[in-house]
PDB file of C-alpha atoms in Angstrom:
ATOM      1  CA  UNK A 366      88.699  45.489  81.845  1.00 44.00           C
ATOM      2  CA  UNK A 367      85.911  46.740  79.824  1.00 47.00           C
ATOM      3  CA  UNK A 368      85.661  49.941  77.852  1.00 46.00           C
ATOM      4  CA  UNK A 369      82.829  52.148  77.749  1.00 50.00           C
ATOM      5  CA  UNK A 370      81.188  52.925  74.206  1.00 48.00           C
ATOM      6  CA  UNK A 371      81.835  56.701  75.088  1.00 47.00           C
ATOM      7  CA  UNK A 372      84.983  56.374  76.128  1.00 48.00           C
ATOM      8  CA  UNK A 373      86.204  54.744  72.799  1.00 43.00           C
ATOM      9  CA  UNK A 374      84.066  56.884  70.840  1.00 43.00           C
ATOM     10  CA  UNK A 375      86.472  60.054  72.820  1.00 48.00           C
ATOM     11  CA  UNK A 376      89.615  57.655  72.051  1.00 46.00           C
ATOM     12  CA  UNK A 377      88.726  57.506  68.235  1.00 40.00           C
ATOM     13  CA  UNK A 378      87.957  61.198  66.430  1.00 44.00           C
ATOM     14  CA  UNK A 379      88.824  60.901  62.508  1.00 42.00           C
ATOM     15  CA  UNK A 380      90.344  63.652  61.469  1.00 41.00           C
ATOM     16  CA  UNK A 381      88.651  66.086  58.762  1.00 40.00           C
ATOM     17  CA  UNK A 382      90.157  67.781  56.141  1.00 39.00           C
ATOM     18  CA  UNK A 383      89.924  71.511  56.095  1.00 45.00           C
ATOM     19  CA  UNK A 384      88.137  73.322  53.610  1.00 47.00           C
ATOM     20  CA  UNK A 385      88.813  76.333  51.697  1.00 47.00           C
ATOM     21  CA  UNK A 386      86.314  78.640  53.971  1.00 45.00           C
ATOM     22  CA  UNK A 387      88.630  77.695  57.165  1.00 54.00           C
ATOM     23  CA  UNK A 388      91.726  79.116  55.205  1.00 60.00           C
ATOM     24  CA  UNK A 389      92.544  82.667  56.298  1.00 61.00           C
ATOM     25  CA  UNK A 390      90.493  83.395  58.781  1.00 68.00           C
ATOM     26  CA  UNK A 391      91.336  86.616  59.646  1.00 67.00           C
ATOM     27  CA  UNK A 392      89.894  87.504  56.927  1.00 65.00           C
ATOM     28  CA  UNK A 393      86.016  87.996  56.682  1.00 69.00           C
ATOM     29  CA  UNK A 394      83.462  85.172  54.722  1.00 73.00           C
ATOM     30  CA  UNK A 395      83.215  87.602  52.017  1.00 71.00           C
ATOM     31  CA  UNK A 396      86.135  88.322  50.948  1.00 71.00           C
ATOM     32  CA  UNK A 397      87.344  84.822  50.954  1.00 70.00           C
ATOM     33  CA  UNK A 398      84.988  83.628  49.409  1.00 72.00           C
ATOM     34  CA  UNK A 399      85.861  86.208  46.701  1.00 75.00           C
ATOM     35  CA  UNK A 400      89.140  85.285  46.863  1.00 80.00           C
ATOM     36  CA  UNK A 401      89.069  81.829  46.125  1.00 78.00           C
ATOM     37  CA  UNK A 402      86.405  82.872  43.211  1.00 79.00           C
ATOM     38  CA  UNK A 403      89.069  85.023  41.529  1.00 83.00           C
ATOM     39  CA  UNK A 404      91.832  82.065  42.025  1.00 86.00           C
ATOM     40  CA  UNK A 405      89.728  79.993  40.265  1.00 85.00           C
ATOM     41  CA  UNK A 406      88.857  82.058  37.783  1.00 87.00           C
ATOM     42  CA  UNK A 407      92.483  82.638  36.916  1.00 90.00           C
ATOM     43  CA  UNK A 408      93.551  79.117  36.975  1.00 89.00           C
ATOM     44  CA  UNK A 409      90.932  78.428  34.137  1.00 89.00           C
ATOM     45  CA  UNK A 410      91.882  81.235  31.997  1.00 92.00           C
ATOM     46  CA  UNK A 411      95.659  79.860  32.381  1.00 93.00           C
ATOM     47  CA  UNK A 412      94.369  76.510  31.744  1.00 92.00           C
ATOM     48  CA  UNK A 413      92.202  78.021  28.863  1.00 94.00           C
ATOM     49  CA  UNK A 414      95.626  79.642  27.613  1.00 95.00           C
ATOM     50  CA  UNK A 415      97.692  76.478  27.714  1.00 94.00           C
ATOM     51  CA  UNK A 416      95.245  74.576  25.621  1.00 95.00           C
ATOM     52  CA  UNK A 417      94.690  77.160  23.081  1.00 96.00           C
ATOM     53  CA  UNK A 418      98.661  77.230  22.856  1.00 96.00           C
ATOM     54  CA  UNK A 419      98.584  73.493  22.897  1.00 95.00           C
ATOM     55  CA  UNK A 420      96.270  72.718  20.471  1.00 96.00           C
ATOM     56  CA  UNK A 421      97.934  75.299  18.021  1.00 96.00           C
ATOM     57  CA  UNK A 422     101.433  73.716  18.341  1.00 96.00           C
ATOM     58  CA  UNK A 423     100.195  70.306  18.052  1.00 96.00           C
ATOM     59  CA  UNK A 424      97.775  71.113  15.082  1.00 95.00           C
ATOM     60  CA  UNK A 425     100.746  73.031  12.938  1.00 94.00           C
ATOM     61  CA  UNK A 426     103.407  70.112  13.620  1.00 93.00           C
ATOM     62  CA  UNK A 427     105.732  69.432  10.940  1.00 90.00           C
ATOM     63  CA  UNK A 428     108.109  66.640  10.550  1.00 88.00           C
ATOM     64  CA  UNK A 429     110.245  69.116   8.614  1.00 86.00           C
ATOM     65  CA  UNK A 430     110.795  71.337  12.234  1.00 88.00           C
ATOM     66  CA  UNK A 431     113.376  71.592  13.889  1.00 86.00           C
ATOM     67  CA  UNK A 432     113.710  69.153  17.518  1.00 84.00           C
ATOM     68  CA  UNK A 433     115.774  68.002  19.657  1.00 81.00           C
ATOM     69  CA  UNK A 434     116.414  64.641  17.620  1.00 78.00           C
ATOM     70  CA  UNK A 435     116.806  66.711  14.170  1.00 71.00           C
ATOM     71  CA  UNK A 436     120.661  67.644  13.036  1.00 56.00           C
ATOM     72  CA  UNK A 437     121.283  70.892  12.635  1.00 52.00           C
ATOM     73  CA  UNK A 438     123.279  71.917   9.444  1.00 50.00           C
ATOM     74  CA  UNK A 439     123.817  75.280  10.023  1.00 45.00           C
ATOM     75  CA  UNK A 440     121.446  76.431   7.412  1.00 50.00           C
ATOM     76  CA  UNK A 441     118.380  79.037   8.059  1.00 48.00           C
ATOM     77  CA  UNK A 442     115.304  77.190   8.156  1.00 66.00           C
ATOM     78  CA  UNK A 443     111.849  78.284   7.839  1.00 83.00           C
ATOM     79  CA  UNK A 444     109.731  76.772  10.803  1.00 87.00           C
ATOM     80  CA  UNK A 445     106.170  75.916   9.905  1.00 90.00           C
ATOM     81  CA  UNK A 446     104.977  75.713  13.368  1.00 93.00           C
ATOM     82  CA  UNK A 447     103.151  79.062  14.012  1.00 93.00           C
ATOM     83  CA  UNK A 448     104.558  78.636  17.820  1.00 93.00           C
ATOM     84  CA  UNK A 449     108.087  78.986  16.075  1.00 91.00           C
ATOM     85  CA  UNK A 450     110.446  77.240  17.692  1.00 90.00           C
ATOM     86  CA  UNK A 451     109.823  76.634  20.784  1.00 92.00           C
ATOM     87  CA  UNK A 452     106.007  74.883  19.247  1.00 93.00           C
ATOM     88  CA  UNK A 453     108.291  73.372  17.287  1.00 93.00           C
ATOM     89  CA  UNK A 454     110.090  71.112  19.896  1.00 93.00           C
ATOM     90  CA  UNK A 455     106.619  71.001  22.063  1.00 94.00           C
ATOM     91  CA  UNK A 456     104.507  69.367  19.126  1.00 95.00           C
ATOM     92  CA  UNK A 457     107.603  66.552  17.835  1.00 94.00           C
ATOM     93  CA  UNK A 458     108.108  65.993  21.458  1.00 94.00           C
ATOM     94  CA  UNK A 459     104.391  64.871  22.038  1.00 95.00           C
ATOM     95  CA  UNK A 460     104.436  63.229  18.313  1.00 94.00           C
ATOM     96  CA  UNK A 461     107.098  61.399  19.212  1.00 93.00           C
ATOM     97  CA  UNK A 462     105.657  60.054  22.404  1.00 94.00           C
ATOM     98  CA  UNK A 463     101.945  59.717  22.112  1.00 95.00           C
ATOM     99  CA  UNK A 464     101.362  60.687  18.340  1.00 94.00           C
ATOM    100  CA  UNK A 465      98.013  61.816  17.437  1.00 95.00           C
ATOM    101  CA  UNK A 466      96.631  60.533  21.124  1.00 95.00           C
ATOM    102  CA  UNK A 467      98.834  64.100  21.825  1.00 95.00           C
ATOM    103  CA  UNK A 468      95.187  65.945  21.024  1.00 96.00           C
ATOM    104  CA  UNK A 469      93.850  64.312  24.612  1.00 96.00           C
ATOM    105  CA  UNK A 470      95.836  66.815  26.349  1.00 94.00           C
ATOM    106  CA  UNK A 471      93.904  69.532  25.082  1.00 95.00           C
ATOM    107  CA  UNK A 472      91.199  67.674  25.577  1.00 94.00           C
ATOM    108  CA  UNK A 473      91.576  67.151  29.372  1.00 95.00           C
ATOM    109  CA  UNK A 474      92.994  70.801  29.908  1.00 94.00           C
ATOM    110  CA  UNK A 475      89.680  72.168  28.058  1.00 92.00           C
ATOM    111  CA  UNK A 476      87.681  70.437  30.757  1.00 92.00           C
ATOM    112  CA  UNK A 477      90.014  71.334  33.151  1.00 93.00           C
ATOM    113  CA  UNK A 478      89.412  74.887  32.252  1.00 92.00           C
ATOM    114  CA  UNK A 479      85.660  74.564  31.836  1.00 89.00           C
ATOM    115  CA  UNK A 480      85.386  73.041  35.853  1.00 89.00           C
ATOM    116  CA  UNK A 481      87.468  75.724  37.132  1.00 89.00           C
ATOM    117  CA  UNK A 482      85.594  78.710  34.899  1.00 85.00           C
ATOM    118  CA  UNK A 483      82.222  77.413  35.758  1.00 81.00           C
ATOM    119  CA  UNK A 484      81.952  74.967  39.025  1.00 65.00           C
ATOM    120  CA  UNK A 485      83.963  75.028  42.370  1.00 67.00           C
ATOM    121  CA  UNK A 486      87.587  73.735  40.940  1.00 78.00           C
ATOM    122  CA  UNK A 487      88.769  70.301  40.504  1.00 85.00           C
ATOM    123  CA  UNK A 488      88.333  67.615  42.426  1.00 87.00           C
ATOM    124  CA  UNK A 489      90.493  64.433  42.639  1.00 91.00           C
ATOM    125  CA  UNK A 490      93.117  66.081  40.130  1.00 89.00           C
ATOM    126  CA  UNK A 491      95.951  63.655  40.754  1.00 93.00           C
ATOM    127  CA  UNK A 492      93.501  60.642  39.643  1.00 95.00           C
ATOM    128  CA  UNK A 493      92.340  62.456  36.740  1.00 95.00           C
ATOM    129  CA  UNK A 494      95.639  63.515  36.181  1.00 95.00           C
ATOM    130  CA  UNK A 495      96.748  59.352  36.355  1.00 96.00           C
ATOM    131  CA  UNK A 496      93.539  58.620  33.973  1.00 96.00           C
ATOM    132  CA  UNK A 497      94.606  61.355  31.451  1.00 96.00           C
ATOM    133  CA  UNK A 498      98.131  59.680  31.053  1.00 96.00           C
ATOM    134  CA  UNK A 499      96.143  56.346  31.210  1.00 96.00           C
ATOM    135  CA  UNK A 500      93.450  57.353  28.438  1.00 96.00           C
ATOM    136  CA  UNK A 501      97.099  58.549  26.434  1.00 96.00           C
ATOM    137  CA  UNK A 502      98.618  55.351  26.511  1.00 95.00           C
ATOM    138  CA  UNK A 503      95.860  53.413  25.694  1.00 96.00           C
ATOM    139  CA  UNK A 504      94.744  55.996  22.407  1.00 96.00           C
ATOM    140  CA  UNK A 505      97.895  55.477  20.860  1.00 95.00           C
ATOM    141  CA  UNK A 506      98.217  52.012  21.399  1.00 94.00           C
ATOM    142  CA  UNK A 507      95.085  52.211  19.302  1.00 94.00           C
ATOM    143  CA  UNK A 508      96.321  54.381  16.607  1.00 93.00           C
ATOM    144  CA  UNK A 509      99.734  52.003  16.257  1.00 92.00           C
ATOM    145  CA  UNK A 510      97.354  49.067  15.891  1.00 90.00           C
ATOM    146  CA  UNK A 511      95.078  50.253  13.181  1.00 89.00           C
ATOM    147  CA  UNK A 512      98.213  52.294  11.880  1.00 84.00           C
ATOM    148  CA  UNK A 513      95.827  55.419  11.553  1.00 78.00           C
ATOM    149  CA  UNK A 514      95.965  57.672   9.829  1.00 73.00           C
ATOM    150  CA  UNK A 515      99.484  56.509   9.075  1.00 77.00           C
ATOM    151  CA  UNK A 516     102.377  53.843  10.583  1.00 73.00           C
ATOM    152  CA  UNK A 517     103.823  56.139  13.461  1.00 82.00           C
ATOM    153  CA  UNK A 518     100.300  57.714  14.105  1.00 88.00           C
ATOM    154  CA  UNK A 519     100.911  56.170  18.200  1.00 89.00           C
ATOM    155  CA  UNK A 520     104.248  57.563  18.894  1.00 91.00           C
ATOM    156  CA  UNK A 521     107.052  55.239  20.984  1.00 93.00           C
ATOM    157  CA  UNK A 522     104.016  54.465  23.228  1.00 93.00           C
ATOM    158  CA  UNK A 523     101.531  53.212  20.969  1.00 92.00           C
ATOM    159  CA  UNK A 524     104.700  51.075  19.888  1.00 92.00           C
ATOM    160  CA  UNK A 525     105.584  50.028  23.463  1.00 93.00           C
ATOM    161  CA  UNK A 526     102.156  48.864  24.475  1.00 93.00           C
ATOM    162  CA  UNK A 527     100.449  47.406  21.490  1.00 89.00           C
ATOM    163  CA  UNK A 528     103.884  45.083  21.866  1.00 88.00           C
ATOM    164  CA  UNK A 529     103.197  44.023  25.150  1.00 89.00           C
ATOM    165  CA  UNK A 530      99.671  43.774  24.699  1.00 88.00           C
ATOM    166  CA  UNK A 531     100.160  41.505  21.685  1.00 83.00           C
ATOM    167  CA  UNK A 532     102.225  38.833  23.750  1.00 83.00           C
ATOM    168  CA  UNK A 533     100.039  39.150  27.006  1.00 82.00           C
ATOM    169  CA  UNK A 534      97.110  38.122  25.673  1.00 78.00           C
ATOM    170  CA  UNK A 535      96.504  34.981  24.718  1.00 72.00           C
ATOM    171  CA  UNK A 536      96.677  33.681  20.876  1.00 60.00           C
ATOM    172  CA  UNK A 537      94.344  34.277  18.102  1.00 59.00           C
ATOM    173  CA  UNK A 538      93.511  37.795  19.828  1.00 66.00           C
ATOM    174  CA  UNK A 539      93.298  39.867  16.446  1.00 81.00           C
ATOM    175  CA  UNK A 540      94.905  43.220  16.465  1.00 83.00           C
ATOM    176  CA  UNK A 541      91.070  44.688  15.780  1.00 85.00           C
ATOM    177  CA  UNK A 542      90.176  43.238  18.780  1.00 89.00           C
ATOM    178  CA  UNK A 543      93.296  44.356  20.827  1.00 89.00           C
ATOM    179  CA  UNK A 544      92.348  48.078  19.265  1.00 90.00           C
ATOM    180  CA  UNK A 545      88.691  47.763  20.147  1.00 92.00           C
ATOM    181  CA  UNK A 546      89.768  47.044  23.638  1.00 93.00           C
ATOM    182  CA  UNK A 547      92.596  49.831  24.185  1.00 94.00           C
ATOM    183  CA  UNK A 548      90.029  52.422  22.393  1.00 95.00           C
ATOM    184  CA  UNK A 549      87.464  51.580  25.191  1.00 96.00           C
ATOM    185  CA  UNK A 550      89.592  51.610  27.795  1.00 96.00           C
ATOM    186  CA  UNK A 551      91.389  55.219  26.435  1.00 96.00           C
ATOM    187  CA  UNK A 552      87.642  56.570  26.246  1.00 95.00           C
ATOM    188  CA  UNK A 553      86.394  55.167  29.657  1.00 96.00           C
ATOM    189  CA  UNK A 554      89.994  56.863  31.107  1.00 97.00           C
ATOM    190  CA  UNK A 555      89.394  60.369  29.239  1.00 95.00           C
ATOM    191  CA  UNK A 556      85.512  60.816  30.496  1.00 94.00           C
ATOM    192  CA  UNK A 557      86.950  60.540  33.715  1.00 94.00           C
ATOM    193  CA  UNK A 558      90.244  62.917  32.960  1.00 96.00           C
ATOM    194  CA  UNK A 559      88.124  65.773  31.795  1.00 93.00           C
ATOM    195  CA  UNK A 560      86.082  65.880  34.793  1.00 90.00           C
ATOM    196  CA  UNK A 561      82.809  66.583  32.571  1.00 88.00           C
ATOM    197  CA  UNK A 562      79.424  65.217  33.339  1.00 86.00           C
ATOM    198  CA  UNK A 563      77.102  63.373  30.862  1.00 87.00           C
ATOM    199  CA  UNK A 564      74.929  66.425  30.432  1.00 85.00           C
ATOM    200  CA  UNK A 565      78.101  68.593  29.713  1.00 83.00           C
ATOM    201  CA  UNK A 566      79.154  66.008  27.301  1.00 84.00           C
ATOM    202  CA  UNK A 567      75.933  66.003  25.530  1.00 85.00           C
ATOM    203  CA  UNK A 568      75.638  69.605  25.352  1.00 83.00           C
ATOM    204  CA  UNK A 569      79.229  69.739  23.171  1.00 79.00           C
ATOM    205  CA  UNK A 570      78.026  66.962  21.153  1.00 79.00           C
ATOM    206  CA  UNK A 571      75.280  69.478  20.100  1.00 81.00           C
ATOM    207  CA  UNK A 572      76.872  72.725  20.097  1.00 74.00           C
ATOM    208  CA  UNK A 573      80.124  70.560  18.018  1.00 73.00           C
ATOM    209  CA  UNK A 574      78.291  68.296  15.653  1.00 68.00           C
ATOM    210  CA  UNK A 575      74.826  69.220  15.554  1.00 62.00           C
ATOM    211  CA  UNK A 576      75.124  72.886  14.832  1.00 55.00           C
TER     212      UNK A 576
END
């Protein structure tokens, strides 16, 4: 028994995802557009605050500050971190895990902030979050291999990944070659995670370095 093309086409109906304009259908289109724009702006503002606080906490990190793995002697101790005790705990955890690659979090969240405040929001945020994590991993491995700026530059993640890559890659592969591969992989992952275009990166480069 043959099935006509028209009946087959009717039998298969692809699922079309709902657009933002189809949400809250009882509201007028103008109200929905204004509400969506305000939500994007508030999200971008929240990301900006998180980016700023994270950068300040990481920048003012001090190994002598109280942390999760430090012993409390009961003596009052001044905290060097500008954000106080919460900042010292957060910065210590980030540096213990990823080392100086933790600053990538600020870069990615800053890119997301720009995307929410200037465009139509962030697309594929789960994939971009995974790319941010991958970028931090490979950057921490490169920092650990190069020992720059110090021995613990890559954190625990850099030590673990660099050790695995050294074992998996063929014998004779130099550490500098492994570090270069990790660095290039991290750059690609960070580029995908930030959701910025080449034109936006060029504009940012000109603003920061040229001027």
